[in-house]
PDB file of C-alpha atoms in Angstrom:
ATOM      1  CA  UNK A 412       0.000   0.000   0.000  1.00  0.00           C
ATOM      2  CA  UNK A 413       0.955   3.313  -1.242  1.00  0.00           C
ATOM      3  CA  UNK A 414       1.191   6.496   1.565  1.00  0.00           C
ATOM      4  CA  UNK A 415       1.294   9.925   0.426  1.00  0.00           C
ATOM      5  CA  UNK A 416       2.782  12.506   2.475  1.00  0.00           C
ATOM      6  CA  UNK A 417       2.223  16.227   1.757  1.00  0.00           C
ATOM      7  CA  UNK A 418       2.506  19.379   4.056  1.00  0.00           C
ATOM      8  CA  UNK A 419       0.477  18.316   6.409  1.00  0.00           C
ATOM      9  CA  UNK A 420       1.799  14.419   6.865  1.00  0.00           C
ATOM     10  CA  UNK A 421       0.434  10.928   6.033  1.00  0.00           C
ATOM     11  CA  UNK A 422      -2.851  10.475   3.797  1.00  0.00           C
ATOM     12  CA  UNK A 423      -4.152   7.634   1.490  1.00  0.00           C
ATOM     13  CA  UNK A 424      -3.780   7.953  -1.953  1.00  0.00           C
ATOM     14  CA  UNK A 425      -6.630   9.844  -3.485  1.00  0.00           C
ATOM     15  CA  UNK A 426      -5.824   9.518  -7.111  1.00  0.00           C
ATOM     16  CA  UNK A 427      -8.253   7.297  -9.021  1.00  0.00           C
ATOM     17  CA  UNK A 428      -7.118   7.571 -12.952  1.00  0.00           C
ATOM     18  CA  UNK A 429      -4.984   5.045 -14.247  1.00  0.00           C
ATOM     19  CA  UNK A 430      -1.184   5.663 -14.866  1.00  0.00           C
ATOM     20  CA  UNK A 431       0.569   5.105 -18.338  1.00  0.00           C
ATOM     21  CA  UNK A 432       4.310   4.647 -18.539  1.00  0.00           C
ATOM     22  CA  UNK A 433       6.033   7.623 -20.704  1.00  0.00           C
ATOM     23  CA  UNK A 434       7.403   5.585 -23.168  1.00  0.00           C
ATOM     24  CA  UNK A 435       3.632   4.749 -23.801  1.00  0.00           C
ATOM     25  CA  UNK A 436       1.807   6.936 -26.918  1.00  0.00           C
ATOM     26  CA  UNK A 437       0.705  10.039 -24.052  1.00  0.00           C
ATOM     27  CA  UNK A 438      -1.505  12.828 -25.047  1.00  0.00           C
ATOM     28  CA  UNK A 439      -2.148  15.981 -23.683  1.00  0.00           C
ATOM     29  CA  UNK A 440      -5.400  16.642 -21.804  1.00  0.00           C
ATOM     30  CA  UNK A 441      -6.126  12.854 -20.510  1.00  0.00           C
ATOM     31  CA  UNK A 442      -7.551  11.647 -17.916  1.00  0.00           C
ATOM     32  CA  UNK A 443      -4.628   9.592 -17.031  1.00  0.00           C
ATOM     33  CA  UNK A 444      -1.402  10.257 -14.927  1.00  0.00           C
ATOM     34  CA  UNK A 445       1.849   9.365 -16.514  1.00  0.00           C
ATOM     35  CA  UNK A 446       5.051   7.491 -14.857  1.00  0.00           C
ATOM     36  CA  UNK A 447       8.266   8.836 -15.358  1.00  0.00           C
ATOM     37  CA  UNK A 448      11.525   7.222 -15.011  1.00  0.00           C
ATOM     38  CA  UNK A 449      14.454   9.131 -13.314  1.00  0.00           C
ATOM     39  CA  UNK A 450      16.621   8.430 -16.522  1.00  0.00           C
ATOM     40  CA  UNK A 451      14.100   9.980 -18.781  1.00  0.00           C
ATOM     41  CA  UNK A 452      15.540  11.933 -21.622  1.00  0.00           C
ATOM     42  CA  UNK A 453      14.534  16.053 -20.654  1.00  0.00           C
ATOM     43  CA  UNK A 454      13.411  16.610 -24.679  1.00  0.00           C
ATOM     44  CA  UNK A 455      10.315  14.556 -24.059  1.00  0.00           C
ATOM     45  CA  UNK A 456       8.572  16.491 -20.860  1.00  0.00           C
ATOM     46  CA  UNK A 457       7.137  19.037 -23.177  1.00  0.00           C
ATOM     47  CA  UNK A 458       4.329  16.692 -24.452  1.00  0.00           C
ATOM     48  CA  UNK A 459       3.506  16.130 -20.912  1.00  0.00           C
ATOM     49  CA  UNK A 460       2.633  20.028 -20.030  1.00  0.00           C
ATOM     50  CA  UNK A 461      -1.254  19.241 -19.910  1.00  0.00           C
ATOM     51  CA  UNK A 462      -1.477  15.522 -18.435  1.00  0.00           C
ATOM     52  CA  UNK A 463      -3.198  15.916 -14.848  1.00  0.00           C
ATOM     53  CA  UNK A 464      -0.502  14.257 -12.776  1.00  0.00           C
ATOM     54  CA  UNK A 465       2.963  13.707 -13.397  1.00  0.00           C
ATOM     55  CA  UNK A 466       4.772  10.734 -11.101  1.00  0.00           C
ATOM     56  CA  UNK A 467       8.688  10.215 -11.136  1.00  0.00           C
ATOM     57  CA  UNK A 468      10.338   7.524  -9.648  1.00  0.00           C
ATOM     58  CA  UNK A 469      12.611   7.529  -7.511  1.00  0.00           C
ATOM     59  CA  UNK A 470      15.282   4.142  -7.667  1.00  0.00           C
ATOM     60  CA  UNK A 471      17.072   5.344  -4.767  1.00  0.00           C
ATOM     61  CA  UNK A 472      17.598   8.368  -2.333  1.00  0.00           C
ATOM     62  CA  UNK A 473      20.701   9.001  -4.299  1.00  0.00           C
ATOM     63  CA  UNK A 474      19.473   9.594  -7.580  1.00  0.00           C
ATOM     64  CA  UNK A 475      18.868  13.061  -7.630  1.00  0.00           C
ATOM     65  CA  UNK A 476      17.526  13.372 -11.500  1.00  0.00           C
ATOM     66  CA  UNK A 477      14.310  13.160 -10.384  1.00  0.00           C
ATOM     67  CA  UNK A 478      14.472  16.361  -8.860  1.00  0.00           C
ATOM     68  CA  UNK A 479      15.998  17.852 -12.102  1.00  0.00           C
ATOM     69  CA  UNK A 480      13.136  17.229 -13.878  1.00  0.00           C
ATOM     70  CA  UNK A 481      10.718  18.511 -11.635  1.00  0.00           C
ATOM     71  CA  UNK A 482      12.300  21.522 -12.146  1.00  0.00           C
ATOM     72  CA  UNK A 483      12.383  21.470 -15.388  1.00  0.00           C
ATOM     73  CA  UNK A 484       8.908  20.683 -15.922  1.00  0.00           C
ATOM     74  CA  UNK A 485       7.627  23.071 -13.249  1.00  0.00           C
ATOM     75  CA  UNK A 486      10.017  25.609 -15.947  1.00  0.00           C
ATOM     76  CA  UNK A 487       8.429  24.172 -19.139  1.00  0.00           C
ATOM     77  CA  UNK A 488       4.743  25.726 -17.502  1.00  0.00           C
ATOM     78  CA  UNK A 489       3.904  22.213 -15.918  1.00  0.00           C
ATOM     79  CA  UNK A 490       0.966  23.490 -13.497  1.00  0.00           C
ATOM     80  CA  UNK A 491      -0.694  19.749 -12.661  1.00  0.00           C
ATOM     81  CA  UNK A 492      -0.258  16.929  -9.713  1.00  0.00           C
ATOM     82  CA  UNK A 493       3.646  16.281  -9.621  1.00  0.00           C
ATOM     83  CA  UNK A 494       4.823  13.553  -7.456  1.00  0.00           C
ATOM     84  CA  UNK A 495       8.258  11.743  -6.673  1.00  0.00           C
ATOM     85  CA  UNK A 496       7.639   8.025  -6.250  1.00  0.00           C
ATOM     86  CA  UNK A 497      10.033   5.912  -4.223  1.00  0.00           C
ATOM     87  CA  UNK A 498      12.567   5.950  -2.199  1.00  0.00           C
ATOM     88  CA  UNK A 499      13.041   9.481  -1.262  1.00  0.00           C
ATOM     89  CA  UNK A 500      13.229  10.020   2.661  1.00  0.00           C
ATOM     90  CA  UNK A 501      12.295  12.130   4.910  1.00  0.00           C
ATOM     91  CA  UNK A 502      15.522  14.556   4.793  1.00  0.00           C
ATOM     92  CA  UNK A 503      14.860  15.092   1.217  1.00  0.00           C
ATOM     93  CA  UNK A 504      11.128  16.343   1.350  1.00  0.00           C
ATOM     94  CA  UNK A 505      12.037  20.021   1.571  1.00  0.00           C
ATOM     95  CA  UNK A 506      14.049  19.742  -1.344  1.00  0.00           C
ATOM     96  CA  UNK A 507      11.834  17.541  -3.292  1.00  0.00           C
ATOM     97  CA  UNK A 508       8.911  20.508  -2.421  1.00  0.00           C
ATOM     98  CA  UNK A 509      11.358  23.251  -3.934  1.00  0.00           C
ATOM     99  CA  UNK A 510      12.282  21.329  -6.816  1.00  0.00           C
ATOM    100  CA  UNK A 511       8.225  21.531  -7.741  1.00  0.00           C
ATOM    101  CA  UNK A 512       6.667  18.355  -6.245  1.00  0.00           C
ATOM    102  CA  UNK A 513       3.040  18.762  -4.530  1.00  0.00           C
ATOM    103  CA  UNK A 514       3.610  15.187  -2.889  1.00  0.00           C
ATOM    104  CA  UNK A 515       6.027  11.973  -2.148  1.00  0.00           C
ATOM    105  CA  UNK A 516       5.067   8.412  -2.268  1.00  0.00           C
ATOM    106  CA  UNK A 517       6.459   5.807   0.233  1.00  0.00           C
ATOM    107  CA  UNK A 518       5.354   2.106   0.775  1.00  0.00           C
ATOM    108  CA  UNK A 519       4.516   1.189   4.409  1.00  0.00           C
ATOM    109  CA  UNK A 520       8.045   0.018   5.353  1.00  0.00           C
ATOM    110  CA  UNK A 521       9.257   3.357   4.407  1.00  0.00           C
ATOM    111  CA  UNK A 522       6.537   4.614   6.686  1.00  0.00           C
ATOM    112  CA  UNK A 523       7.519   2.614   9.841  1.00  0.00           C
ATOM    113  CA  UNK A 524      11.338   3.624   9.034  1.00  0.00           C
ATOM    114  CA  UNK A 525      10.545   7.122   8.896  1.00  0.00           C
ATOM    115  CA  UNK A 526       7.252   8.089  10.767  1.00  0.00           C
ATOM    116  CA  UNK A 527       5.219  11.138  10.107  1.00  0.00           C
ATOM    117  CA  UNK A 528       6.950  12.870  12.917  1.00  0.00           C
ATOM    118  CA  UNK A 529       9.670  13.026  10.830  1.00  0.00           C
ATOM    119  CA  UNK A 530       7.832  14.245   7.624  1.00  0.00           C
ATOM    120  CA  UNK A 531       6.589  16.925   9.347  1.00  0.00           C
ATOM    121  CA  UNK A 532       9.654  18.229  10.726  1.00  0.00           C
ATOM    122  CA  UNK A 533      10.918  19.368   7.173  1.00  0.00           C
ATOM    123  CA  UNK A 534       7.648  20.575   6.082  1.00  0.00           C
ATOM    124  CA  UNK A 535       8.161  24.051   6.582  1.00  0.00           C
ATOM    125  CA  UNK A 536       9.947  23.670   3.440  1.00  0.00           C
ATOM    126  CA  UNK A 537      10.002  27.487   2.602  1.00  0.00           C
ATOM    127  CA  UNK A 538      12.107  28.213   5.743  1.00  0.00           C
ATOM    128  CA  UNK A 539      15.867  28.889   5.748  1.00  0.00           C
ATOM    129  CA  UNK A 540      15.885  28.587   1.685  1.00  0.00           C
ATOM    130  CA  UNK A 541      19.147  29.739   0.766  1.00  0.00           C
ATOM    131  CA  UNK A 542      18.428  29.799  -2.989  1.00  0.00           C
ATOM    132  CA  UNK A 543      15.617  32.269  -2.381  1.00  0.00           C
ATOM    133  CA  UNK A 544      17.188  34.615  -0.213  1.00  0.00           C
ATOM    134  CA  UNK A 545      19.746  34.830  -3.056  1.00  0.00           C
ATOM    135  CA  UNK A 546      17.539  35.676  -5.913  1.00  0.00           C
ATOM    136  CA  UNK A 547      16.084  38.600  -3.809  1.00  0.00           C
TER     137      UNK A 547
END
């Protein structure tokens, strides 16, 4: 079973489409969300600009790309459901919410690893954002 955690912790998944793997024919405007892999080649996010929810997986905690792309897509005018799928913990949420992603996927063992409690802790994701007090 699937948990989602967002800014304010654990919740079921709510998402009820189906999900089609990227390399699958995708169109814009479906009713369907679309799987991403973390080697996925950048050129091909701008089909996906209108597709309701966007998930990337995540192999490990070490594989950054995923994050990359989130960017990129939140760049390319991606406004939909992104979410990183995997095994990102909870030490990476804050960056995974700056990068563009509304919400993380864990399984249940990730879950009893890393409770809530610890979720929570980094979702205040906007504070101490070095990047931001840069740019200004």
């Amino acid at each position: 079973m699937s948990i989602i955690v967002t800014d304010t912790g654990f919740a079921a998944d709510d998402w009820t489409g189906p999900f089609r793997d990227a390399a699958q024919t995708i169109a814009n405007d479906c009713a369907y969300a679309v799987d991403i892999a973390s080697d996925t080649d950048p050129a091909t996010l701008a089909r996906l600009t209108n597709v309701p929810m966007i998930r990337i997986d995540f192999p490990s905690f070490a594989d950054g790309r995923g994050f990359t792309l989130a960017a990129m897509l939140r760049r390319a005018g991606y406004q939909g459901r992104l979410r990183a799928r995997g095994h990102v913990i909870a030490d990476q949420y804050a960056m995974a919410r700056r990068a563009g992603f509304d919400e993380v996927e864990i399984d249940d063992t990730m879950a009893a690893r890393q409770p809530q409690s610890q979720w929570l802790a980094r979702a205040d994701w906007q504070q101490n954002h070095y990047q931001a007090r840069l740019r200004s």
